[in-house]
Amino acid sequence: AGGGEEHFFLPARGGGGSLGGAGAEGPTRRALKERAVADTTFHGVPHRIWLLELDSNTDSESESLQLHWLGLLAEHATNAVRPAKGVPWIWPLHNNDVSAAILTAYMSQADALTWWRQVLWALRMLPPPGGSETERQLARHYGAAVAYVFAWSNLYLRGLWVLVAFMLLAYYVLDAAPGDLGTSSGALWNALQFFTLLWSAALADAGRSQ
């Protein structure tokens, strides 16, 4: 990513196998350009590895849009040899400069926060004002789906802190512990299990809404 390049790994069938020039017709006029091709084997089965990029000017496009086009064109060009759905076969390549820039964005935002906001964000208790700059950069370079994974992880960790607070209160203050339903501690313990179910449902709803 960042340079609009992808690598994929497919069974090698027949000879040649060039993908150069494969693309979409119509007003888009996008095509694939081979940067490198290599033959190898995987568990004794011949495979071919392609390193591809878009064969057109991409300066005005975001990196995530370039990856989107690459994925569509690669699927179109490899219909005959692509494995069954669900089998990994294509990966975006990570540009070191882009990775460093995303890390720099994270550090720059952290440096602009007060020390206590830095601590809370490092523990994923409270996001920075305006949201995470890292997630915005990930969405730009790798697409919304990748950014969502990181955003969901942050949300899940904040939800865990809420659960930890309730559990510590119930265990140390209300003396909740495993026991018979007829005892107060046992009843509280079972109530905590029910609360955990409610918590997981609420967290899942929050993840879908955000």
mmCIF file of C-alpha atoms in Angstrom:
data_model
loop_
_atom_site.group_PDB
_atom_site.id
_atom_site.type_symbol
_atom_site.label_atom_id
_atom_site.label_comp_id
_atom_site.label_asym_id
_atom_site.label_seq_id
_atom_site.Cartn_x
_atom_site.Cartn_y
_atom_site.Cartn_z
ATOM 1 C CA ALA A 1 0.000 0.000 0.000
ATOM 2 C CA GLY A 2 1.079 3.547 -0.506
ATOM 3 C CA GLY A 3 2.535 2.685 -3.873
ATOM 4 C CA GLY A 4 -0.535 0.937 -5.244
ATOM 5 C CA GLU A 5 1.135 -2.463 -5.448
ATOM 6 C CA GLU A 6 -0.194 -5.933 -4.683
ATOM 7 C CA HIS A 7 1.269 -9.400 -4.584
ATOM 8 C CA PHE A 8 -0.667 -12.571 -5.228
ATOM 9 C CA PHE A 9 0.070 -16.258 -5.281
ATOM 10 C CA LEU A 10 -1.834 -18.660 -7.565
ATOM 11 C CA PRO A 11 -1.533 -22.159 -9.016
ATOM 12 C CA ALA A 12 0.455 -22.057 -12.261
ATOM 13 C CA ARG A 13 -1.589 -23.644 -15.053
ATOM 14 C CA GLY A 14 -0.286 -23.842 -18.566
ATOM 15 C CA GLY A 15 2.445 -21.700 -20.003
ATOM 16 C CA GLY A 16 3.010 -17.979 -20.181
ATOM 17 C CA GLY A 17 0.616 -16.651 -17.626
ATOM 18 C CA SER A 18 1.301 -12.980 -18.277
ATOM 19 C CA LEU A 19 -1.174 -10.566 -16.718
ATOM 20 C CA GLY A 20 0.315 -7.401 -18.175
ATOM 21 C CA GLY A 21 -2.334 -5.205 -19.783
ATOM 22 C CA ALA A 22 -5.259 -7.080 -18.225
ATOM 23 C CA GLY A 23 -7.843 -4.560 -17.166
ATOM 24 C CA ALA A 24 -11.277 -3.052 -17.392
ATOM 25 C CA GLU A 25 -12.918 -1.734 -20.523
ATOM 26 C CA GLY A 26 -14.893 1.490 -20.799
ATOM 27 C CA PRO A 27 -14.282 4.966 -19.415
ATOM 28 C CA THR A 28 -12.086 3.712 -16.547
ATOM 29 C CA ARG A 29 -9.380 2.254 -18.842
ATOM 30 C CA ARG A 30 -7.504 0.758 -15.899
ATOM 31 C CA ALA A 31 -4.924 -1.959 -16.482
ATOM 32 C CA LEU A 32 -2.441 -4.054 -14.532
ATOM 33 C CA LYS A 33 1.307 -3.774 -14.953
ATOM 34 C CA GLU A 34 3.646 -6.588 -13.969
ATOM 35 C CA ARG A 35 6.563 -5.516 -11.804
ATOM 36 C CA ALA A 36 7.886 -9.037 -11.255
ATOM 37 C CA VAL A 37 6.880 -12.675 -11.814
ATOM 38 C CA ALA A 38 8.350 -15.742 -10.144
ATOM 39 C CA ASP A 39 7.567 -19.474 -10.242
ATOM 40 C CA THR A 40 7.687 -21.593 -7.114
ATOM 41 C CA THR A 41 6.025 -24.608 -5.515
ATOM 42 C CA PHE A 42 3.670 -24.922 -2.568
ATOM 43 C CA HIS A 43 3.311 -28.417 -1.078
ATOM 44 C CA GLY A 44 4.629 -29.798 -4.342
ATOM 45 C CA VAL A 45 2.134 -27.899 -6.529
ATOM 46 C CA PRO A 46 3.560 -25.364 -9.032
ATOM 47 C CA HIS A 47 2.540 -21.786 -8.238
ATOM 48 C CA ARG A 48 3.311 -18.408 -9.746
ATOM 49 C CA ILE A 49 3.774 -15.145 -7.835
ATOM 50 C CA TRP A 50 2.975 -11.791 -9.445
ATOM 51 C CA LEU A 51 3.909 -8.333 -8.231
ATOM 52 C CA LEU A 52 1.483 -5.884 -9.836
ATOM 53 C CA GLU A 53 0.696 -2.193 -9.968
ATOM 54 C CA LEU A 54 -1.790 -0.026 -11.859
ATOM 55 C CA ASP A 55 -0.603 0.858 -15.352
ATOM 56 C CA SER A 56 -1.920 4.430 -15.240
ATOM 57 C CA ASN A 57 -1.450 7.726 -13.441
ATOM 58 C CA THR A 58 -2.545 7.328 -9.832
ATOM 59 C CA ASP A 59 -1.239 10.592 -8.356
ATOM 60 C CA SER A 60 -4.741 11.980 -7.862
ATOM 61 C CA GLU A 61 -6.095 8.840 -6.156
ATOM 62 C CA SER A 62 -5.885 7.758 -2.539
ATOM 63 C CA GLU A 63 -3.905 4.636 -1.814
ATOM 64 C CA SER A 64 -7.004 2.769 -0.636
ATOM 65 C CA LEU A 65 -8.727 3.479 -3.973
ATOM 66 C CA GLN A 66 -5.676 2.201 -5.838
ATOM 67 C CA LEU A 67 -5.807 -1.036 -3.818
ATOM 68 C CA HIS A 68 -9.523 -1.315 -4.558
ATOM 69 C CA TRP A 69 -8.882 -1.075 -8.313
ATOM 70 C CA LEU A 70 -5.994 -3.513 -8.101
ATOM 71 C CA GLY A 71 -8.184 -6.050 -6.329
ATOM 72 C CA LEU A 72 -10.980 -5.757 -8.907
ATOM 73 C CA LEU A 73 -8.629 -6.008 -11.881
ATOM 74 C CA ALA A 74 -6.689 -8.911 -10.370
ATOM 75 C CA GLU A 75 -9.912 -10.836 -9.788
ATOM 76 C CA HIS A 76 -10.976 -10.195 -13.381
ATOM 77 C CA ALA A 77 -7.588 -11.253 -14.783
ATOM 78 C CA THR A 78 -7.339 -14.471 -12.740
ATOM 79 C CA ASN A 79 -10.838 -15.944 -13.028
ATOM 80 C CA ALA A 80 -9.479 -19.106 -14.652
ATOM 81 C CA VAL A 81 -6.879 -19.912 -11.985
ATOM 82 C CA ARG A 82 -8.118 -18.253 -8.820
ATOM 83 C CA PRO A 83 -8.700 -20.734 -5.951
ATOM 84 C CA ALA A 84 -12.028 -21.358 -4.293
ATOM 85 C CA LYS A 85 -13.640 -18.463 -2.467
ATOM 86 C CA GLY A 86 -12.241 -17.933 1.007
ATOM 87 C CA VAL A 87 -8.691 -19.087 0.215
ATOM 88 C CA PRO A 88 -6.092 -16.300 0.691
ATOM 89 C CA TRP A 89 -4.418 -15.464 -2.598
ATOM 90 C CA ILE A 90 -3.821 -11.698 -2.779
ATOM 91 C CA TRP A 91 -2.031 -9.299 -0.416
ATOM 92 C CA PRO A 92 -1.210 -5.571 -0.593
ATOM 93 C CA LEU A 93 2.461 -4.770 -0.172
ATOM 94 C CA HIS A 94 3.381 -2.424 2.651
ATOM 95 C CA ASN A 95 5.446 0.601 1.737
ATOM 96 C CA ASN A 96 7.994 1.392 4.461
ATOM 97 C CA ASP A 97 7.505 5.135 4.024
ATOM 98 C CA VAL A 98 3.742 4.819 4.483
ATOM 99 C CA SER A 99 4.170 2.652 7.567
ATOM 100 C CA ALA A 100 6.576 5.212 9.037
ATOM 101 C CA ALA A 101 4.160 8.047 8.212
ATOM 102 C CA ILE A 102 1.288 6.296 10.010
ATOM 103 C CA LEU A 103 3.490 5.759 13.055
ATOM 104 C CA THR A 104 4.546 9.415 12.920
ATOM 105 C CA ALA A 105 0.880 10.499 12.806
ATOM 106 C CA TYR A 106 0.218 8.435 15.933
ATOM 107 C CA MET A 107 3.213 9.882 17.781
ATOM 108 C CA SER A 108 2.410 13.457 16.708
ATOM 109 C CA GLN A 109 -1.149 13.191 17.981
ATOM 110 C CA ALA A 110 0.046 11.668 21.257
ATOM 111 C CA ASP A 111 2.597 14.460 21.764
ATOM 112 C CA ALA A 112 -0.159 17.073 21.387
ATOM 113 C CA LEU A 113 -2.153 15.562 24.269
ATOM 114 C CA THR A 114 -1.727 16.310 27.941
ATOM 115 C CA TRP A 115 0.103 13.643 29.910
ATOM 116 C CA TRP A 116 -3.046 12.238 31.493
ATOM 117 C CA ARG A 117 -4.816 12.001 28.126
ATOM 118 C CA GLN A 118 -1.749 10.178 26.781
ATOM 119 C CA VAL A 119 -1.990 7.650 29.618
ATOM 120 C CA LEU A 120 -5.728 7.129 29.111
ATOM 121 C CA TRP A 121 -5.269 6.676 25.357
ATOM 122 C CA ALA A 122 -2.298 4.324 25.806
ATOM 123 C CA LEU A 123 -4.557 2.171 28.009
ATOM 124 C CA ARG A 124 -7.369 2.620 25.457
ATOM 125 C CA MET A 125 -9.668 4.098 28.095
ATOM 126 C CA LEU A 126 -10.402 7.422 26.350
ATOM 127 C CA PRO A 127 -9.772 8.331 22.680
ATOM 128 C CA PRO A 128 -8.162 11.656 21.707
ATOM 129 C CA PRO A 129 -10.448 14.613 20.962
ATOM 130 C CA GLY A 130 -11.706 14.264 17.416
ATOM 131 C CA GLY A 131 -10.872 10.582 17.236
ATOM 132 C CA SER A 132 -7.774 8.624 16.333
ATOM 133 C CA GLU A 133 -5.570 10.084 13.600
ATOM 134 C CA THR A 134 -4.048 6.633 13.097
ATOM 135 C CA GLU A 135 -7.436 5.184 12.151
ATOM 136 C CA ARG A 136 -7.997 7.982 9.631
ATOM 137 C CA GLN A 137 -4.597 7.332 8.028
ATOM 138 C CA LEU A 138 -5.264 3.597 7.932
ATOM 139 C CA ALA A 139 -8.587 4.247 6.182
ATOM 140 C CA ARG A 140 -6.838 6.439 3.624
ATOM 141 C CA HIS A 141 -4.005 4.042 2.828
ATOM 142 C CA TYR A 142 -5.495 0.599 3.453
ATOM 143 C CA GLY A 143 -9.243 1.168 3.203
ATOM 144 C CA ALA A 144 -12.182 1.423 5.580
ATOM 145 C CA ALA A 145 -12.261 -2.321 6.315
ATOM 146 C CA VAL A 146 -8.716 -2.303 7.749
ATOM 147 C CA ALA A 147 -9.367 0.883 9.736
ATOM 148 C CA TYR A 148 -12.525 -0.697 11.160
ATOM 149 C CA VAL A 149 -10.516 -3.613 12.579
ATOM 150 C CA PHE A 150 -8.317 -1.199 14.554
ATOM 151 C CA ALA A 151 -11.301 0.941 15.601
ATOM 152 C CA TRP A 152 -13.173 -2.136 16.802
ATOM 153 C CA SER A 153 -10.135 -3.311 18.792
ATOM 154 C CA ASN A 154 -9.952 0.063 20.545
ATOM 155 C CA LEU A 155 -13.683 -0.018 21.289
ATOM 156 C CA TYR A 156 -13.442 -3.569 22.628
ATOM 157 C CA LEU A 157 -10.609 -2.624 24.983
ATOM 158 C CA ARG A 158 -12.623 0.338 26.339
ATOM 159 C CA GLY A 159 -15.518 -2.026 26.888
ATOM 160 C CA LEU A 160 -13.253 -4.407 28.805
ATOM 161 C CA TRP A 161 -12.305 -1.601 31.188
ATOM 162 C CA VAL A 162 -16.002 -1.070 31.951
ATOM 163 C CA LEU A 163 -16.405 -4.775 32.644
ATOM 164 C CA VAL A 164 -13.295 -4.830 34.863
ATOM 165 C CA ALA A 165 -14.639 -1.937 36.960
ATOM 166 C CA PHE A 166 -17.961 -3.703 37.591
ATOM 167 C CA MET A 167 -16.259 -7.004 38.387
ATOM 168 C CA LEU A 168 -13.850 -5.443 40.890
ATOM 169 C CA LEU A 169 -16.712 -3.594 42.580
ATOM 170 C CA ALA A 170 -18.812 -6.745 42.847
ATOM 171 C CA TYR A 171 -15.963 -8.961 44.049
ATOM 172 C CA TYR A 172 -14.248 -6.706 46.578
ATOM 173 C CA VAL A 173 -17.121 -4.489 47.760
ATOM 174 C CA LEU A 174 -20.225 -6.647 47.394
ATOM 175 C CA ASP A 175 -18.408 -9.937 48.151
ATOM 176 C CA ALA A 176 -19.691 -11.704 45.046
ATOM 177 C CA ALA A 177 -18.208 -15.194 44.654
ATOM 178 C CA PRO A 178 -19.181 -18.594 43.241
ATOM 179 C CA GLY A 179 -21.690 -20.269 45.531
ATOM 180 C CA ASP A 180 -25.201 -21.613 45.937
ATOM 181 C CA LEU A 181 -28.103 -19.611 44.613
ATOM 182 C CA GLY A 182 -29.525 -19.496 48.123
ATOM 183 C CA THR A 183 -26.617 -17.355 49.344
ATOM 184 C CA SER A 184 -26.185 -13.650 48.714
ATOM 185 C CA SER A 185 -22.691 -14.070 47.270
ATOM 186 C CA GLY A 186 -23.852 -16.846 44.929
ATOM 187 C CA ALA A 187 -26.804 -14.781 43.724
ATOM 188 C CA LEU A 188 -24.521 -11.834 43.005
ATOM 189 C CA TRP A 189 -22.126 -14.082 41.139
ATOM 190 C CA ASN A 190 -24.878 -15.325 38.858
ATOM 191 C CA ALA A 191 -26.080 -11.748 38.407
ATOM 192 C CA LEU A 192 -22.562 -10.869 37.243
ATOM 193 C CA GLN A 193 -22.707 -13.612 34.625
ATOM 194 C CA PHE A 194 -25.987 -12.198 33.351
ATOM 195 C CA PHE A 195 -24.466 -8.707 33.328
ATOM 196 C CA THR A 196 -21.581 -10.011 31.210
ATOM 197 C CA LEU A 197 -24.060 -11.250 28.604
ATOM 198 C CA LEU A 198 -25.793 -7.862 28.549
ATOM 199 C CA TRP A 199 -22.398 -6.142 28.314
ATOM 200 C CA SER A 200 -21.327 -8.234 25.304
ATOM 201 C CA ALA A 201 -24.613 -7.518 23.490
ATOM 202 C CA ALA A 202 -24.319 -3.767 24.175
ATOM 203 C CA LEU A 203 -20.693 -3.730 23.001
ATOM 204 C CA ALA A 204 -21.607 -5.537 19.781
ATOM 205 C CA ASP A 205 -24.362 -3.000 19.098
ATOM 206 C CA ALA A 206 -21.939 -0.135 19.777
ATOM 207 C CA GLY A 207 -19.456 -1.632 17.319
ATOM 208 C CA ARG A 208 -22.055 -1.822 14.572
ATOM 209 C CA SER A 209 -23.321 1.719 15.175
ATOM 210 C CA GLN A 210 -19.844 3.301 15.205
#
